[in-house]
N, CA, C and O atoms as a printed pandas DataFrame, in Angstrom:
     atom_number atom_name residue_name chain_id  residue_number  x_coord  y_coord  z_coord
0              1         N          ALA        A               1   10.613   56.932   18.695
1              2        CA          ALA        A               1    9.655   55.845   18.570
2              3         C          ALA        A               1   10.306   54.540   19.038
3              4         O          ALA        A               1   11.530   54.413   19.033
4              5         N          TYR        A               2    9.493   53.593   19.433
5              6        CA          TYR        A               2    9.992   52.355   20.025
6              7         C          TYR        A               2   10.754   51.495   19.037
7              8         O          TYR        A               2   11.489   50.602   19.459
8              9         N          HIS        A               3   10.612   51.721   17.752
9             10        CA          HIS        A               3   11.203   50.830   16.770
10            11         C          HIS        A               3   12.541   51.304   16.233
11            12         O          HIS        A               3   13.038   50.736   15.261
12            13         N          ARG        A               4   13.136   52.316   16.827
13            14        CA          ARG        A               4   14.413   52.827   16.329
14            15         C          ARG        A               4   15.533   52.480   17.295
15            16         O          ARG        A               4   15.320   52.318   18.497
16            17         N          GLY        A               5   16.736   52.368   16.737
17            18        CA          GLY        A               5   17.910   52.107   17.562
18            19         C          GLY        A               5   17.942   50.671   18.039
19            20         O          GLY        A               5   17.434   49.767   17.376
20            21         N          ASN        A               6   18.556   50.471   19.217
21            22        CA          ASN        A               6   18.602   49.130   19.815
22            23         C          ASN        A               6   17.218   48.797   20.349
23            24         O          ASN        A               6   16.686   49.491   21.216
24            25         N          LEU        A               7   16.656   47.743   19.825
25            26        CA          LEU        A               7   15.265   47.420   20.128
26            27         C          LEU        A               7   15.162   46.335   21.172
27            28         O          LEU        A               7   15.923   45.367   21.155
28            29         N          PRO        A               8   14.226   46.496   22.077
29            30        CA          PRO        A               8   14.035   45.440   23.075
30            31         C          PRO        A               8   13.481   44.174   22.431
31            32         O          PRO        A               8   12.710   44.218   21.473
32            33         N          ASP        A               9   13.896   43.067   22.984
33            34        CA          ASP        A               9   13.415   41.781   22.483
34            35         C          ASP        A               9   11.905   41.659   22.606
35            36         O          ASP        A               9   11.275   40.966   21.807
36            37         N          LEU        A              10   11.318   42.316   23.589
37            38        CA          LEU        A              10    9.866   42.235   23.779
38            39         C          LEU        A              10    9.114   42.793   22.580
39            40         O          LEU        A              10    8.111   42.213   22.165
40            41         N          ALA        A              11    9.572   43.897   22.018
41            42        CA          ALA        A              11    8.900   44.479   20.852
42            43         C          ALA        A              11    8.943   43.513   19.676
43            44         O          ALA        A              11    7.943   43.317   18.985
44            45         N          ARG        A              12   10.099   42.915   19.457
45            46        CA          ARG        A              12   10.237   41.956   18.357
46            47         C          ARG        A              12    9.357   40.732   18.604
47            48         O          ARG        A              12    8.678   40.263   17.692
48            49         N          ALA        A              13    9.367   40.220   19.819
49            50        CA          ALA        A              13    8.565   39.034   20.134
50            51         C          ALA        A              13    7.075   39.326   19.967
51            52         O          ALA        A              13    6.331   38.490   19.454
52            53         N          THR        A              14    6.646   40.497   20.395
53            54        CA          THR        A              14    5.237   40.870   20.272
54            55         C          THR        A              14    4.836   40.972   18.808
55            56         O          THR        A              14    3.786   40.463   18.416
56            57         N          ALA        A              15    5.656   41.621   18.001
57            58        CA          ALA        A              15    5.356   41.762   16.576
58            59         C          ALA        A              15    5.381   40.406   15.873
59            60         O          ALA        A              15    4.554   40.144   15.000
60            61         N          THR        A              16    6.320   39.552   16.247
61            62        CA          THR        A              16    6.392   38.214   15.655
62            63         C          THR        A              16    5.145   37.412   16.010
63            64         O          THR        A              16    4.579   36.729   15.157
64            65         N          TYR        A              17    4.722   37.495   17.256
65            66        CA          TYR        A              17    3.508   36.786   17.677
66            67         C          TYR        A              17    2.295   37.296   16.907
67            68         O          TYR        A              17    1.458   36.509   16.466
68            69         N          SER        A              18    2.203   38.602   16.747
69            70        CA          SER        A              18    1.087   39.195   16.017
70            71         C          SER        A              18    1.044   38.680   14.591
71            72         O          SER        A              18   -0.027   38.361   14.073
72            73         N          ARG        A              19    2.201   38.598   13.958
73            74        CA          ARG        A              19    2.254   38.110   12.576
74            75         C          ARG        A              19    1.856   36.642   12.510
75            76         O          ARG        A              19    1.174   36.227   11.574
76            77         N          GLN        A              20    2.271   35.860   13.486
77            78        CA          GLN        A              20    1.925   34.440   13.486
78            79         C          GLN        A              20    0.439   34.234   13.757
79            80         O          GLN        A              20   -0.184   33.345   13.177
80            81         N          ALA        A              21   -0.125   35.055   14.638
81            82        CA          ALA        A              21   -1.538   34.923   14.982
82            83         C          ALA        A              21   -2.443   35.336   13.824
83            84         O          ALA        A              21   -3.473   34.709   13.578
84            85         N          GLU        A              22   -2.054   36.387   13.123
85            86        CA          GLU        A              22   -2.831   36.905   11.998
86            87         C          GLU        A              22   -1.886   37.200   10.834
87            88         O          GLU        A              22   -1.548   38.360   10.602
88            89         N          PRO        A              23   -1.459   36.182   10.106
89            90        CA          PRO        A              23   -0.443   36.389    9.075
90            91         C          PRO        A              23   -0.865   37.340    7.957
91            92         O          PRO        A              23   -0.003   37.914    7.291
92            93         N          ARG        A              24   -2.152   37.518    7.738
93            94        CA          ARG        A              24   -2.610   38.424    6.680
94            95         C          ARG        A              24   -2.927   39.821    7.211
95            96         O          ARG        A              24   -3.510   40.640    6.501
96            97         N          CYS        A              25   -2.548   40.088    8.440
97            98        CA          CYS        A              25   -2.754   41.409    9.037
98            99         C          CYS        A              25   -1.624   42.332    8.578
99           100         O          CYS        A              25   -0.468   42.153    8.962
100          101         N          SER        A              26   -1.967   43.298    7.770
101          102        CA          SER        A              26   -0.930   44.171    7.219
102          103         C          SER        A              26   -0.224   44.967    8.309
103          104         O          SER        A              26    0.978   45.213    8.207
104          105         N          ARG        A              27   -0.942   45.373    9.344
105          106        CA          ARG        A              27   -0.329   46.186   10.397
106          107         C          ARG        A              27    0.717   45.376   11.165
107          108         O          ARG        A              27    1.785   45.899   11.485
108          109         N          GLY        A              28    0.430   44.122   11.462
109          110        CA          GLY        A              28    1.409   43.269   12.146
110          111         C          GLY        A              28    2.658   43.059   11.298
111          112         O          GLY        A              28    3.779   43.091   11.806
112          113         N          GLN        A              29    2.449   42.843    9.996
113          114        CA          GLN        A              29    3.580   42.689    9.084
114          115         C          GLN        A              29    4.404   43.979    9.043
115          116         O          GLN        A              29    5.634   43.941    9.071
116          117         N          TYR        A              30    3.713   45.117    8.977
117          118        CA          TYR        A              30    4.395   46.413    8.932
118          119         C          TYR        A              30    5.234   46.644   10.188
119          120         O          TYR        A              30    6.408   47.003   10.100
120          121         N          VAL        A              31    4.624   46.435   11.353
121          122        CA          VAL        A              31    5.346   46.677   12.613
122          123         C          VAL        A              31    6.576   45.781   12.701
123          124         O          VAL        A              31    7.659   46.245   13.054
124          125         N          LEU        A              32    6.415   44.513   12.385
125          126        CA          LEU        A              32    7.561   43.609   12.430
126          127         C          LEU        A              32    8.623   44.046   11.421
127          128         O          LEU        A              32    9.815   44.030   11.728
128          129         N          GLY        A              33    8.198   44.431   10.230
129          130        CA          GLY        A              33    9.143   44.886    9.220
130          131         C          GLY        A              33    9.943   46.096    9.662
131          132         O          GLY        A              33   11.148   46.169    9.422
132          133         N          VAL        A              34    9.281   47.044   10.305
133          134        CA          VAL        A              34    9.964   48.246   10.780
134          135         C          VAL        A              34   10.942   47.895   11.906
135          136         O          VAL        A              34   12.050   48.428   11.959
136          137         N          ILE        A              35   10.534   47.014   12.785
137          138        CA          ILE        A              35   11.429   46.580   13.865
138          139         C          ILE        A              35   12.670   45.909   13.274
139          140         O          ILE        A              35   13.794   46.196   13.686
140          141         N          LEU        A              36   12.462   45.022   12.315
141          142        CA          LEU        A              36   13.587   44.322   11.687
142          143         C          LEU        A              36   14.456   45.275   10.875
143          144         O          LEU        A              36   15.677   45.121   10.836
144          145         N          LEU        A              37   13.840   46.249   10.234
145          146        CA          LEU        A              37   14.604   47.257    9.499
146          147         C          LEU        A              37   15.510   48.027   10.451
147          148         O          LEU        A              37   16.680   48.258   10.149
148          149         N          GLY        A              38   14.969   48.424   11.604
149          150        CA          GLY        A              38   15.764   49.128   12.607
150          151         C          GLY        A              38   16.904   48.285   13.149
151          152         O          GLY        A              38   17.947   48.811   13.539
152          153         N          ALA        A              39   16.700   46.970   13.172
153          154        CA          ALA        A              39   17.731   46.052   13.655
154          155         C          ALA        A              39   18.679   45.622   12.528
155          156         O          ALA        A              39   19.567   44.796   12.737
156          157         N          GLN        A              40   18.482   46.185   11.346
157          158        CA          GLN        A              40   19.292   45.887   10.164
158          159         C          GLN        A              40   19.229   44.416    9.754
159          160         O          GLN        A              40   20.202   43.864    9.241
160          161         N          GLU        A              41   18.091   43.799    9.983
161          162        CA          GLU        A              41   17.842   42.429    9.529
162          163         C          GLU        A              41   17.032   42.536    8.239
163          164         O          GLU        A              41   15.828   42.285    8.212
164          165         N          TYR        A              42   17.728   42.915    7.180
165          166        CA          TYR        A              42   17.079   43.356    5.964
166          167         C          TYR        A              42   16.293   42.276    5.235
167          168         O          TYR        A              42   15.227   42.566    4.691
168          169         N          GLY        A              43   16.774   41.065    5.207
169          170        CA          GLY        A              43   16.063   40.000    4.499
170          171         C          GLY        A              43   14.682   39.750    5.084
171          172         O          GLY        A              43   13.692   39.697    4.353
172          173         N          GLU        A              44   14.616   39.596    6.397
173          174        CA          GLU        A              44   13.331   39.365    7.056
174          175         C          GLU        A              44   12.459   40.616    7.015
175          176         O          GLU        A              44   11.237   40.524    6.895
176          177         N          ALA        A              45   13.091   41.787    7.115
177          178        CA          ALA        A              45   12.340   43.047    7.029
178          179         C          ALA        A              45   11.670   43.157    5.671
179          180         O          ALA        A              45   10.515   43.571    5.573
180          181         N          GLN        A              46   12.391   42.789    4.628
181          182        CA          GLN        A              46   11.818   42.876    3.286
182          183         C          GLN        A              46   10.605   41.962    3.149
183          184         O          GLN        A              46    9.586   42.365    2.588
184          185         N          LYS        A              47   10.706   40.745    3.652
185          186        CA          LYS        A              47    9.568   39.818    3.581
186          187         C          LYS        A              47    8.344   40.403    4.266
187          188         O          LYS        A              47    7.242   40.374    3.717
188          189         N          ALA        A              48    8.539   40.933    5.463
189          190        CA          ALA        A              48    7.413   41.473    6.227
190          191         C          ALA        A              48    6.825   42.715    5.558
191          192         O          ALA        A              48    5.605   42.853    5.471
192          193         N          LEU        A              49    7.679   43.611    5.089
193          194        CA          LEU        A              49    7.182   44.846    4.476
194          195         C          LEU        A              49    6.519   44.579    3.134
195          196         O          LEU        A              49    5.525   45.224    2.800
196          197         N          GLU        A              50    7.043   43.654    2.371
197          198        CA          GLU        A              50    6.384   43.296    1.108
198          199         C          GLU        A              50    5.014   42.681    1.378
199          200         O          GLU        A              50    4.062   42.936    0.640
200          201         N          ALA        A              51    4.912   41.876    2.428
201          202        CA          ALA        A              51    3.612   41.303    2.791
202          203         C          ALA        A              51    2.657   42.404    3.220
203          204         O          ALA        A              51    1.486   42.385    2.839
204          205         N          ALA        A              52    3.131   43.361    4.001
205          206        CA          ALA        A              52    2.277   44.471    4.434
206          207         C          ALA        A              52    1.746   45.234    3.227
207          208         O          ALA        A              52    0.567   45.585    3.187
208          209         N          CYS        A              53    2.593   45.491    2.255
209          210        CA          CYS        A              53    2.173   46.207    1.047
210          211         C          CYS        A              53    1.197   45.372    0.214
211          212         O          CYS        A              53    0.273   45.911   -0.395
212          213         N          ARG        A              54    1.404   44.081    0.192
213          214        CA          ARG        A              54    0.524   43.193   -0.563
214          215         C          ARG        A              54   -0.861   43.128    0.077
215          216         O          ARG        A              54   -1.873   43.146   -0.625
216          217         N          PHE        A              55   -0.908   43.053    1.402
217          218        CA          PHE        A              55   -2.191   42.927    2.104
218          219         C          PHE        A              55   -2.940   44.254    2.216
219          220         O          PHE        A              55   -4.162   44.269    2.366
220          221         N          ALA        A              56   -2.209   45.361    2.143
221          222        CA          ALA        A              56   -2.832   46.689    2.223
222          223         C          ALA        A              56   -2.129   47.598    1.209
223          224         O          ALA        A              56   -1.293   48.421    1.584
224          225         N          PRO        A              57   -2.468   47.448   -0.069
225          226        CA          PRO        A              57   -1.741   48.162   -1.115
226          227         C          PRO        A              57   -1.813   49.691   -1.026
227          228         O          PRO        A              57   -0.998   50.379   -1.640
228          229         N          ARG        A              58   -2.758   50.220   -0.284
229          230        CA          ARG        A              58   -2.871   51.681   -0.144
230          231         C          ARG        A              58   -2.214   52.212    1.124
231          232         O          ARG        A              58   -2.324   53.403    1.416
232          233         N          ASP        A              59   -1.539   51.362    1.877
233          234        CA          ASP        A              59   -0.907   51.770    3.127
234          235         C          ASP        A              59    0.401   52.505    2.820
235          236         O          ASP        A              59    1.427   51.884    2.543
236          237         N          ALA        A              60    0.343   53.829    2.874
237          238        CA          ALA        A              60    1.509   54.652    2.534
238          239         C          ALA        A              60    2.678   54.402    3.486
239          240         O          ALA        A              60    3.832   54.419    3.060
240          241         N          GLU        A              61    2.395   54.171    4.763
241          242        CA          GLU        A              61    3.481   53.916    5.724
242          243         C          GLU        A              61    4.270   52.675    5.344
243          244         O          GLU        A              61    5.500   52.677    5.401
244          245         N          ALA        A              62    3.573   51.619    4.960
245          246        CA          ALA        A              62    4.243   50.374    4.585
246          247         C          ALA        A              62    5.107   50.596    3.344
247          248         O          ALA        A              62    6.229   50.095    3.268
248          249         N          HIS        A              63    4.592   51.337    2.386
249          250        CA          HIS        A              63    5.367   51.610    1.174
250          251         C          HIS        A              63    6.587   52.479    1.476
251          252         O          HIS        A              63    7.656   52.266    0.905
252          253         N          ARG        A              64    6.431   53.453    2.367
253          254        CA          ARG        A              64    7.580   54.286    2.745
254          255         C          ARG        A              64    8.642   53.453    3.462
255          256         O          ARG        A              64    9.836   53.626    3.221
256          257         N          ALA        A              65    8.210   52.555    4.337
257          258        CA          ALA        A              65    9.175   51.704    5.054
258          259         C          ALA        A              65    9.905   50.795    4.072
259          260         O          ALA        A              65   11.110   50.577    4.202
260          261         N          LEU        A              66    9.178   50.264    3.089
261          262        CA          LEU        A              66    9.819   49.418    2.087
262          263         C          LEU        A              66   10.814   50.243    1.263
263          264         O          LEU        A              66   11.882   49.745    0.906
264          265         N          ALA        A              67   10.477   51.481    0.965
265          266        CA          ALA        A              67   11.408   52.355    0.249
266          267         C          ALA        A              67   12.657   52.619    1.091
267          268         O          ALA        A              67   13.769   52.622    0.563
268          269         N          ARG        A              68   12.480   52.841    2.402
269          270        CA          ARG        A              68   13.649   53.032    3.291
270          271         C          ARG        A              68   14.546   51.803    3.272
271          272         O          ARG        A              68   15.772   51.918    3.282
272          273         N          LEU        A              69   13.933   50.635    3.244
273          274        CA          LEU        A              69   14.707   49.394    3.176
274          275         C          LEU        A              69   15.532   49.353    1.901
275          276         O          LEU        A              69   16.721   49.037    1.940
276          277         N          HIS        A              70   14.911   49.670    0.770
277          278        CA          HIS        A              70   15.641   49.650   -0.495
278          279         C          HIS        A              70   16.786   50.656   -0.484
279          280         O          HIS        A              70   17.861   50.379   -1.014
280          281         N          LEU        A              71   16.563   51.812    0.111
281          282        CA          LEU        A              71   17.642   52.795    0.216
282          283         C          LEU        A              71   18.766   52.277    1.107
283          284         O          LEU        A              71   19.942   52.475    0.801
284          285         N          ALA        A              72   18.412   51.619    2.200
285          286        CA          ALA        A              72   19.429   51.070    3.103
286          287         C          ALA        A              72   20.258   50.000    2.398
287          288         O          ALA        A              72   21.430   49.803    2.722
288          289         N          LEU        A              73   19.654   49.316    1.444
289          290        CA          LEU        A              73   20.352   48.275    0.674
290          291         C          LEU        A              73   21.008   48.847   -0.581
291          292         O          LEU        A              73   21.499   48.095   -1.424
292          293         N          ASP        A              74   21.018   50.174   -0.706
293          294        CA          ASP        A              74   21.612   50.858   -1.855
294          295         C          ASP        A              74   20.959   50.433   -3.157
295          296         O          ASP        A              74   21.629   50.186   -4.160
296          297         N          ARG        A              75   19.615   50.352   -3.118
297          298        CA          ARG        A              75   18.834   50.038   -4.326
298          299         C          ARG        A              75   17.825   51.162   -4.558
299          300         O          ARG        A              75   16.619   50.948   -4.438
300          301         N          PRO        A              76   18.318   52.367   -4.892
301          302        CA          PRO        A              76   17.427   53.523   -4.994
302          303         C          PRO        A              76   16.353   53.378   -6.095
303          304         O          PRO        A              76   15.260   53.929   -5.962
304          305         N          ALA        A              77   16.651   52.657   -7.153
305          306        CA          ALA        A              77   15.657   52.486   -8.231
306          307         C          ALA        A              77   14.416   51.744   -7.720
307          308         O          ALA        A              77   13.301   52.019   -8.164
308          309         N          GLU        A              78   14.608   50.813   -6.793
309          310        CA          GLU        A              78   13.493   50.062   -6.241
310          311         C          GLU        A              78   12.734   50.863   -5.185
311          312         O          GLU        A              78   11.616   50.508   -4.814
312          313         N          ALA        A              79   13.342   51.937   -4.708
313          314        CA          ALA        A              79   12.714   52.759   -3.661
314          315         C          ALA        A              79   11.672   53.697   -4.227
315          316         O          ALA        A              79   10.891   54.273   -3.470
316          317         N          GLU        A              80   11.636   53.866   -5.534
317          318        CA          GLU        A              80   10.698   54.814   -6.138
318          319         C          GLU        A              80    9.285   54.302   -6.124
319          320         O          GLU        A              80    8.376   54.985   -6.597
């Protein structure tokens, strides 16, 4: 998938623009969060993924990505 490994700047810029254009769009927040998670920018990834979960509380993908973030930060209790 495009969001794993070394990520092109274009993907990040596109996701950032999407979030700025529609800040309450859960999908834009999710995509940016996953891109940032892949780039190991955990603080910003957490903000985006938490927003995605807040705007779309039933979005299982967003919750799974947030759980992956917590695991990457060695916070397994928060990943549940």
